[in-house]
GROMACS .gro file of C-alpha atoms in nm:
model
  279
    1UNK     CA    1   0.000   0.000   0.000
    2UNK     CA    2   0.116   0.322  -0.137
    3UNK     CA    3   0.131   0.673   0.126
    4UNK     CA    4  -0.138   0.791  -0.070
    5UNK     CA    5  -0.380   0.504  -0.064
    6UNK     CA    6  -0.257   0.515   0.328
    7UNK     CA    7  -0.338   0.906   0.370
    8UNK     CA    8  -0.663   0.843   0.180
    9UNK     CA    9  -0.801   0.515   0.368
   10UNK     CA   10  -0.709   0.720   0.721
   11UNK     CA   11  -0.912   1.005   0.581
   12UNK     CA   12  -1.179   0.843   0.509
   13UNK     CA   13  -1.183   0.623   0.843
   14UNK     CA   14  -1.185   0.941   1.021
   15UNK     CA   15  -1.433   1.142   0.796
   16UNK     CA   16  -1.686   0.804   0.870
   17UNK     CA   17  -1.592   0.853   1.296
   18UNK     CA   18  -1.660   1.180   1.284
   19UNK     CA   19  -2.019   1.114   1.079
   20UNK     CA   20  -2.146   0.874   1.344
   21UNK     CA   21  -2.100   1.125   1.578
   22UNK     CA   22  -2.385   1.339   1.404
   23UNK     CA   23  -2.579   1.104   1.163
   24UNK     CA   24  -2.796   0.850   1.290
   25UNK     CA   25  -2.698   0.496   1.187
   26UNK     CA   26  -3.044   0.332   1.202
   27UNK     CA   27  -3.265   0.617   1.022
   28UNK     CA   28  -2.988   0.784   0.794
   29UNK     CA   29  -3.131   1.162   1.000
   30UNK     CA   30  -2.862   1.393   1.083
   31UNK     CA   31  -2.830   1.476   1.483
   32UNK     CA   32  -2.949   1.798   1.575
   33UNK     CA   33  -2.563   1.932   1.590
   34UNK     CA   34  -2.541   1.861   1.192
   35UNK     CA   35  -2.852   2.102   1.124
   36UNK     CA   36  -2.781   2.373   1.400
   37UNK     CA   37  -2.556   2.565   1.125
   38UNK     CA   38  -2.837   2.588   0.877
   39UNK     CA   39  -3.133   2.684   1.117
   40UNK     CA   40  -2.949   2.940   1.255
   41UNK     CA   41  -2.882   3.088   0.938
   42UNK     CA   42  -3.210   3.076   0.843
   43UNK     CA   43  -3.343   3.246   1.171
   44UNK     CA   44  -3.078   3.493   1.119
   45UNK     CA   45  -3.184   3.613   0.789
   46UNK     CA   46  -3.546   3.660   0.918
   47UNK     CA   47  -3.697   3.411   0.815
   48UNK     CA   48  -3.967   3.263   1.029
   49UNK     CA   49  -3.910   2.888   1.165
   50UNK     CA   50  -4.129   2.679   1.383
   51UNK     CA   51  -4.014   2.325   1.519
   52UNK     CA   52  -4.220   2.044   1.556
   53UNK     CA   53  -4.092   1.822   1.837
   54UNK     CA   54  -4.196   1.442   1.796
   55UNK     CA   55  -4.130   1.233   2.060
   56UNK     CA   56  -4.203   0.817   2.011
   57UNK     CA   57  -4.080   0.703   2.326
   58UNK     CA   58  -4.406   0.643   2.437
   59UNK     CA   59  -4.388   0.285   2.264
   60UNK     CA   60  -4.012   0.194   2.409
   61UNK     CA   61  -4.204  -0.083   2.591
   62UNK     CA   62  -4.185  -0.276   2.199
   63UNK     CA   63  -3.764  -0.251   2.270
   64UNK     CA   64  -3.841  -0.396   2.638
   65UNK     CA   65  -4.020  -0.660   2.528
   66UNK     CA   66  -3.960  -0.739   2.198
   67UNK     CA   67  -3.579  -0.606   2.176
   68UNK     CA   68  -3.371  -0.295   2.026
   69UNK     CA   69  -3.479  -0.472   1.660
   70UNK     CA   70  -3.814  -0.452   1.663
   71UNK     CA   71  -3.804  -0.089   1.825
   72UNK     CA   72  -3.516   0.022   1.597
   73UNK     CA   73  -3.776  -0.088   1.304
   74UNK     CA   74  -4.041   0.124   1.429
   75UNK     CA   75  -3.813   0.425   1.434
   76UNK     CA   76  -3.659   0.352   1.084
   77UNK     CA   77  -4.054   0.358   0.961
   78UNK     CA   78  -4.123   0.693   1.155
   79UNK     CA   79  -3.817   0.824   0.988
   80UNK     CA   80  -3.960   0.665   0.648
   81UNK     CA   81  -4.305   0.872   0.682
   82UNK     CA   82  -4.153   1.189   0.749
   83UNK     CA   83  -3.969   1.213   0.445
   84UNK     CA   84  -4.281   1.070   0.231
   85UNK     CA   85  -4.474   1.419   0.314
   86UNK     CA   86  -4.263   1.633   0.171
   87UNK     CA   87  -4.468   1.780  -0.083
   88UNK     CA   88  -4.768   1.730   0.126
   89UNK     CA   89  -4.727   1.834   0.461
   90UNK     CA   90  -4.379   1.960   0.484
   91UNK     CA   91  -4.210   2.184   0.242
   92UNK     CA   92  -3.865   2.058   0.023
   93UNK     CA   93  -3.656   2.292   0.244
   94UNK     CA   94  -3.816   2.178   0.589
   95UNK     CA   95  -3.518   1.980   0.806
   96UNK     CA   96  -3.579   1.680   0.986
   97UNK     CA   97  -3.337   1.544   1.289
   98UNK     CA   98  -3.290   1.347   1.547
   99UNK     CA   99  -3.272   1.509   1.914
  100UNK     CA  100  -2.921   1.292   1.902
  101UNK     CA  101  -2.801   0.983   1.728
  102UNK     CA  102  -2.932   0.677   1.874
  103UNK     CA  103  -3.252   0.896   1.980
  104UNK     CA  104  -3.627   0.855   1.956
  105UNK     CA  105  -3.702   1.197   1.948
  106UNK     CA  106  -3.758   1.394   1.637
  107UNK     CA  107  -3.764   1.763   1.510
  108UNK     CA  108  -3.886   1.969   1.271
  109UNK     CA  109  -3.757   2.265   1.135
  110UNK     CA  110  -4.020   2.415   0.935
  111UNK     CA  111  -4.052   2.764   0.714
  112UNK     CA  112  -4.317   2.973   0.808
  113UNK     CA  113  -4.427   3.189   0.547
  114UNK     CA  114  -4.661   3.500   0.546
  115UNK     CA  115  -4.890   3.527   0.822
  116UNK     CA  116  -4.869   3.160   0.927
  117UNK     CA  117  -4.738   3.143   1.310
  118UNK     CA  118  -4.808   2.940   1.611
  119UNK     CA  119  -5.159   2.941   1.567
  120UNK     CA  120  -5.079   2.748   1.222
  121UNK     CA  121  -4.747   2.571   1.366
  122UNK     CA  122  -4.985   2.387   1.624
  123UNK     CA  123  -5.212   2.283   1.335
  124UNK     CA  124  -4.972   2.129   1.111
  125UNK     CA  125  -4.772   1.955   1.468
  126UNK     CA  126  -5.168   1.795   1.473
  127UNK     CA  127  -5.215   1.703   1.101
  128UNK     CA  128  -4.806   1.566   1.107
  129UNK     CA  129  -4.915   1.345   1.431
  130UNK     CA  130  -5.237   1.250   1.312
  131UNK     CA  131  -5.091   1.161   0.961
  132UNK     CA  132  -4.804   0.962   1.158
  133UNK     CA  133  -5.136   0.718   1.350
  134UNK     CA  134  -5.290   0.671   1.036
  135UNK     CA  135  -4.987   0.544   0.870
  136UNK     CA  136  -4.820   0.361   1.102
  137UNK     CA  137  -5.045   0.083   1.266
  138UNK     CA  138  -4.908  -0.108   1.612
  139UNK     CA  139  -5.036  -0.455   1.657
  140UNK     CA  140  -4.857  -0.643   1.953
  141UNK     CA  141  -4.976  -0.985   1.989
  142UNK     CA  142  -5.351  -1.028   1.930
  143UNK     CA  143  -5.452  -0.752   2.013
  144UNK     CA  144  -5.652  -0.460   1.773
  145UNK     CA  145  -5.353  -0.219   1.547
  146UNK     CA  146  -5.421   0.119   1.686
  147UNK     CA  147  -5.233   0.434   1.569
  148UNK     CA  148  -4.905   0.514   1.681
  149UNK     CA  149  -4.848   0.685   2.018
  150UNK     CA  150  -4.600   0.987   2.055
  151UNK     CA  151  -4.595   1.279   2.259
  152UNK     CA  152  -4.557   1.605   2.042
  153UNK     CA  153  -4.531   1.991   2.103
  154UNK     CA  154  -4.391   2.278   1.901
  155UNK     CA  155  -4.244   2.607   1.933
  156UNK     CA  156  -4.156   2.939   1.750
  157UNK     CA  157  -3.771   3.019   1.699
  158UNK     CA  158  -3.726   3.386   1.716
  159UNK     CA  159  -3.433   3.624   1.682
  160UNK     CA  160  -3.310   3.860   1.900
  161UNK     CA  161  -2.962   4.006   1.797
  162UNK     CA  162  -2.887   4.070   2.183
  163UNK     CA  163  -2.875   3.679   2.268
  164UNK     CA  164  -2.674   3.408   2.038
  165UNK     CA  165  -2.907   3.256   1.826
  166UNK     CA  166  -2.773   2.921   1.889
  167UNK     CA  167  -2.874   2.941   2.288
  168UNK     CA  168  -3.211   3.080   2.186
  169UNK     CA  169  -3.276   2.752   1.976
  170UNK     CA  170  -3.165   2.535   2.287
  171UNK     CA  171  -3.386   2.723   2.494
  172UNK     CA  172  -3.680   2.650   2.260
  173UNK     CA  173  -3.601   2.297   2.237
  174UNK     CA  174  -3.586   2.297   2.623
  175UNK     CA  175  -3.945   2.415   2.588
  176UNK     CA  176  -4.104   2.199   2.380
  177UNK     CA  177  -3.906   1.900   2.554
  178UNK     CA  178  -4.028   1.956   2.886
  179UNK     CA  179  -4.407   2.023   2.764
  180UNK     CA  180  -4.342   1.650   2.575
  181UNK     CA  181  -4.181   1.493   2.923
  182UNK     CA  182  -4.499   1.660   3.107
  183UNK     CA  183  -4.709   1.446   2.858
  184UNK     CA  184  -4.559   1.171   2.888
  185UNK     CA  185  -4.558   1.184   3.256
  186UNK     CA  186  -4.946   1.224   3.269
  187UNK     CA  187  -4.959   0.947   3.064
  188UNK     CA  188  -4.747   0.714   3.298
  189UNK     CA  189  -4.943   0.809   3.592
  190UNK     CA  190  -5.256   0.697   3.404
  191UNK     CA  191  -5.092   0.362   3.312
  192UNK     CA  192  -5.013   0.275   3.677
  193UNK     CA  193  -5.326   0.417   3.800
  194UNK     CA  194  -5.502   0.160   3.562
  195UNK     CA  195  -5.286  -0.125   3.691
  196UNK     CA  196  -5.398  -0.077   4.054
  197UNK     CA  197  -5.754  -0.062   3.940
  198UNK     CA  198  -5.669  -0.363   3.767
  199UNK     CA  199  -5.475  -0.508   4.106
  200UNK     CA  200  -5.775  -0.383   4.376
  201UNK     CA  201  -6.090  -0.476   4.111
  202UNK     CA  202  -5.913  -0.837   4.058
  203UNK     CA  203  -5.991  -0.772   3.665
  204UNK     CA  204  -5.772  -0.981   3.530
  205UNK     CA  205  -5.873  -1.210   3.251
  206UNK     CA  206  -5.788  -1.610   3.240
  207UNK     CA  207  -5.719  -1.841   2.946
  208UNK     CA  208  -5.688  -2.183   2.972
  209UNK     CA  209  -5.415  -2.294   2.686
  210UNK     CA  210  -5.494  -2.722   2.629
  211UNK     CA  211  -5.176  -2.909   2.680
  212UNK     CA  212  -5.201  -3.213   2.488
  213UNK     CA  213  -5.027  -3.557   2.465
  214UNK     CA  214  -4.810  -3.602   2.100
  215UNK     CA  215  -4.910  -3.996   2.111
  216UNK     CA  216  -5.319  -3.966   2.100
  217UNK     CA  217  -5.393  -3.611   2.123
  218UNK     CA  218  -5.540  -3.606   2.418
  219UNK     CA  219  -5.572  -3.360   2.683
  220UNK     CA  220  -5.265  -3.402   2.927
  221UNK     CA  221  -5.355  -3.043   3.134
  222UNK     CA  222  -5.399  -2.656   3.097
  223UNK     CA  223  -5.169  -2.379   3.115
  224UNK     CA  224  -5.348  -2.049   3.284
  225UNK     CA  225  -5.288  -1.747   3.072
  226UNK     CA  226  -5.327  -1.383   3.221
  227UNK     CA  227  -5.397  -1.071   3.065
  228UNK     CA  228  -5.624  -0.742   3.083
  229UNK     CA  229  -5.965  -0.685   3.067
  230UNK     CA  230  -6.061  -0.663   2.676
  231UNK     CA  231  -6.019  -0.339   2.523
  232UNK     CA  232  -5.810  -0.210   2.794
  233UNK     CA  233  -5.492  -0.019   2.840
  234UNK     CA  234  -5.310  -0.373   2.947
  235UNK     CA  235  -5.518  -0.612   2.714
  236UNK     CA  236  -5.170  -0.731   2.587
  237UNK     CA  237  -4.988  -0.983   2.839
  238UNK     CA  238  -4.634  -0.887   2.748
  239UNK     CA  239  -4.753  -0.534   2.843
  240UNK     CA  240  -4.934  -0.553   3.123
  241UNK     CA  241  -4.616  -0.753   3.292
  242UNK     CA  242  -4.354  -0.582   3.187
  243UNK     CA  243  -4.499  -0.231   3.279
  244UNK     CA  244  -4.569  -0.442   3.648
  245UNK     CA  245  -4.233  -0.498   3.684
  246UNK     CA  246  -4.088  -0.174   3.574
  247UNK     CA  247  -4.325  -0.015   3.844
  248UNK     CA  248  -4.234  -0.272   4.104
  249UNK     CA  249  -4.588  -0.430   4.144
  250UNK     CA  250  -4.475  -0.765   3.956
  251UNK     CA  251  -4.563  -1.004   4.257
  252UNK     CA  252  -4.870  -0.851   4.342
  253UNK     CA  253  -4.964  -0.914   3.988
  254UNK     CA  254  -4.882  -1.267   3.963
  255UNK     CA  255  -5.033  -1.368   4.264
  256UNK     CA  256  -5.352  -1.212   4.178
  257UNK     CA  257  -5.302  -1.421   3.849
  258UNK     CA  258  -5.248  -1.734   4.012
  259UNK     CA  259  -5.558  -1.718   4.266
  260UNK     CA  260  -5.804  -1.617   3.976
  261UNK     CA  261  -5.639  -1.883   3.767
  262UNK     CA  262  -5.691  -2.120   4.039
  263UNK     CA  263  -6.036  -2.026   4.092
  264UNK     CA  264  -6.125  -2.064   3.738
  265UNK     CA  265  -5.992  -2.417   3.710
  266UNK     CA  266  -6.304  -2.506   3.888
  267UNK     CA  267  -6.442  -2.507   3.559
  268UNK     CA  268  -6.220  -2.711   3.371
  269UNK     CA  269  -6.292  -3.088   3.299
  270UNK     CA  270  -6.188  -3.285   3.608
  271UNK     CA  271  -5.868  -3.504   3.617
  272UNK     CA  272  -5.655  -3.291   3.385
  273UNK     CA  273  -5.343  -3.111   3.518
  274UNK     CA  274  -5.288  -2.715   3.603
  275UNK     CA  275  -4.988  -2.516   3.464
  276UNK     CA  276  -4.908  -2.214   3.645
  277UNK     CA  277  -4.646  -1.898   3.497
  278UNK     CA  278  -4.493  -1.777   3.789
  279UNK     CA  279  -4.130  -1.579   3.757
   0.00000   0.00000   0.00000
């Protein structure tokens, strides 16, 4: 290998370090540190700019359960959809990011033109969201596909010569983040609120999964399976666990499990065997 085959293959080794420091591997979206040049250029010449702030960790449960693959996937498709309405609901010159690489947060840098402002910004943060849910279905398990879940907010970028424009983008991302983490809070309190319902009301549900023999097919026993109350929150068995643990309530769950699942053995045929999940 010649010096300048060496020179060049070094170059390029660090030219593809430094990228993965500001381009996301899994979507292909620059980092919001590979955009901050351009938006601030844009603010700077007066133009008006609004950003949308998408948050999808709302589903990080999928990752939890199903692993960084599946969740990584769901991300890639958000990523996907956003760049499908340009020309529809976003504008050629709009900017989309990542909060960071390796992030499930996106933003929005969009042109505001005319009279449009945060009257209009909030409308087109709804239609982008709603869009998103009607694209992008969620089916986990058996249960129903419903529309994507994300937190999202927006706010107006404004320029005042007396404060660096790049602080007085932070600060408006700091905004619309916290308004998102409120959100998402709310939403976590109703989750575990719904559990203890679930927990004091005893409203779980019980399947009874036949276990039979290979030689005959006969029934050998049942296995109890546990879940939600239909059309609930926690319908979904991987979900309803796995948000039990994560909120420390996992053995109060599965021994409410195992007493209704005892209980509703009484109606099985007699003489088979019971099969009980227990961690």
């Amino acid at each position: 290998m010649d010096d300048r085959t060496h020179d060049f293959l070094a170059m390029r080794a660090e030219w593809l370090k430094v990228r993965g420091y500001v381009y996301d591997p899994n979507t292909s979206l620059p980092a919001m540190p590979a955009v901050l040049e351009d938006v601030r250029r844009r603010v700077e010449k007066g133009e008006r700019v609004g950003v949308i702030y998408l948050d999808v960790s709302g589903e990080e449960y999928l990752e939890e359960v199903y692993g960084w693959e599946t969740y990584d996937g769901l991300l890639r498709q958000v990523a996907q959809a956003l760049d499908d309405f340009r020309g529809l609901l976003l504008a050629e010159g709009d900017v989309v990011a990542l909060a960071g690489v390796r992030s499930d947060q996106f933003l929005l840098f969009v042109g505001l033109s005319g009279r449009r402002g945060p009257g209009e910004l909030a409308a087109l943060r709804d239609k982008v969201v709603g869009e998103l849910g009607r694209r992008l279905r969620i089916q986990v398990g058996d249960e129903a596909p419903r529309g994507l879940g994300l937190h999202a907010s927006s706010g107006m970028l404004r320029y005042d010569p007396t404060v660096r424009i790049e602080r007085s983008i932070y600060k408006v991302l700091d905004a619309v983040r916290a308004e998102c983490h409120r959100d998402r809070e709310q939403s976590l309190t109703a989750r575990r609120r719904e559990l203890r319902r679930i927990l004091q009301s005893r409203d779980i549900l019980i399947r009874y999964q036949p276990i039979v023999r290979l030689g005959d097919g006969s029934v050998f026993g049942y296995e109890a399976l546990s879940c939600g109350p239909e059309g609930d929150l926690f319908q979904n068995p991987e979900m309803l666990f796995s948000f039990a643990e994560k909120t420390d309530q996992i053995l109060d769950l599965e021994r409410l499990c195992r007493q209704e699942s005892v209980r509703g053995s009484a109606r099985l045929p007699r003489g088979h065997k019971l099969f009980l999940n227990c961690s």
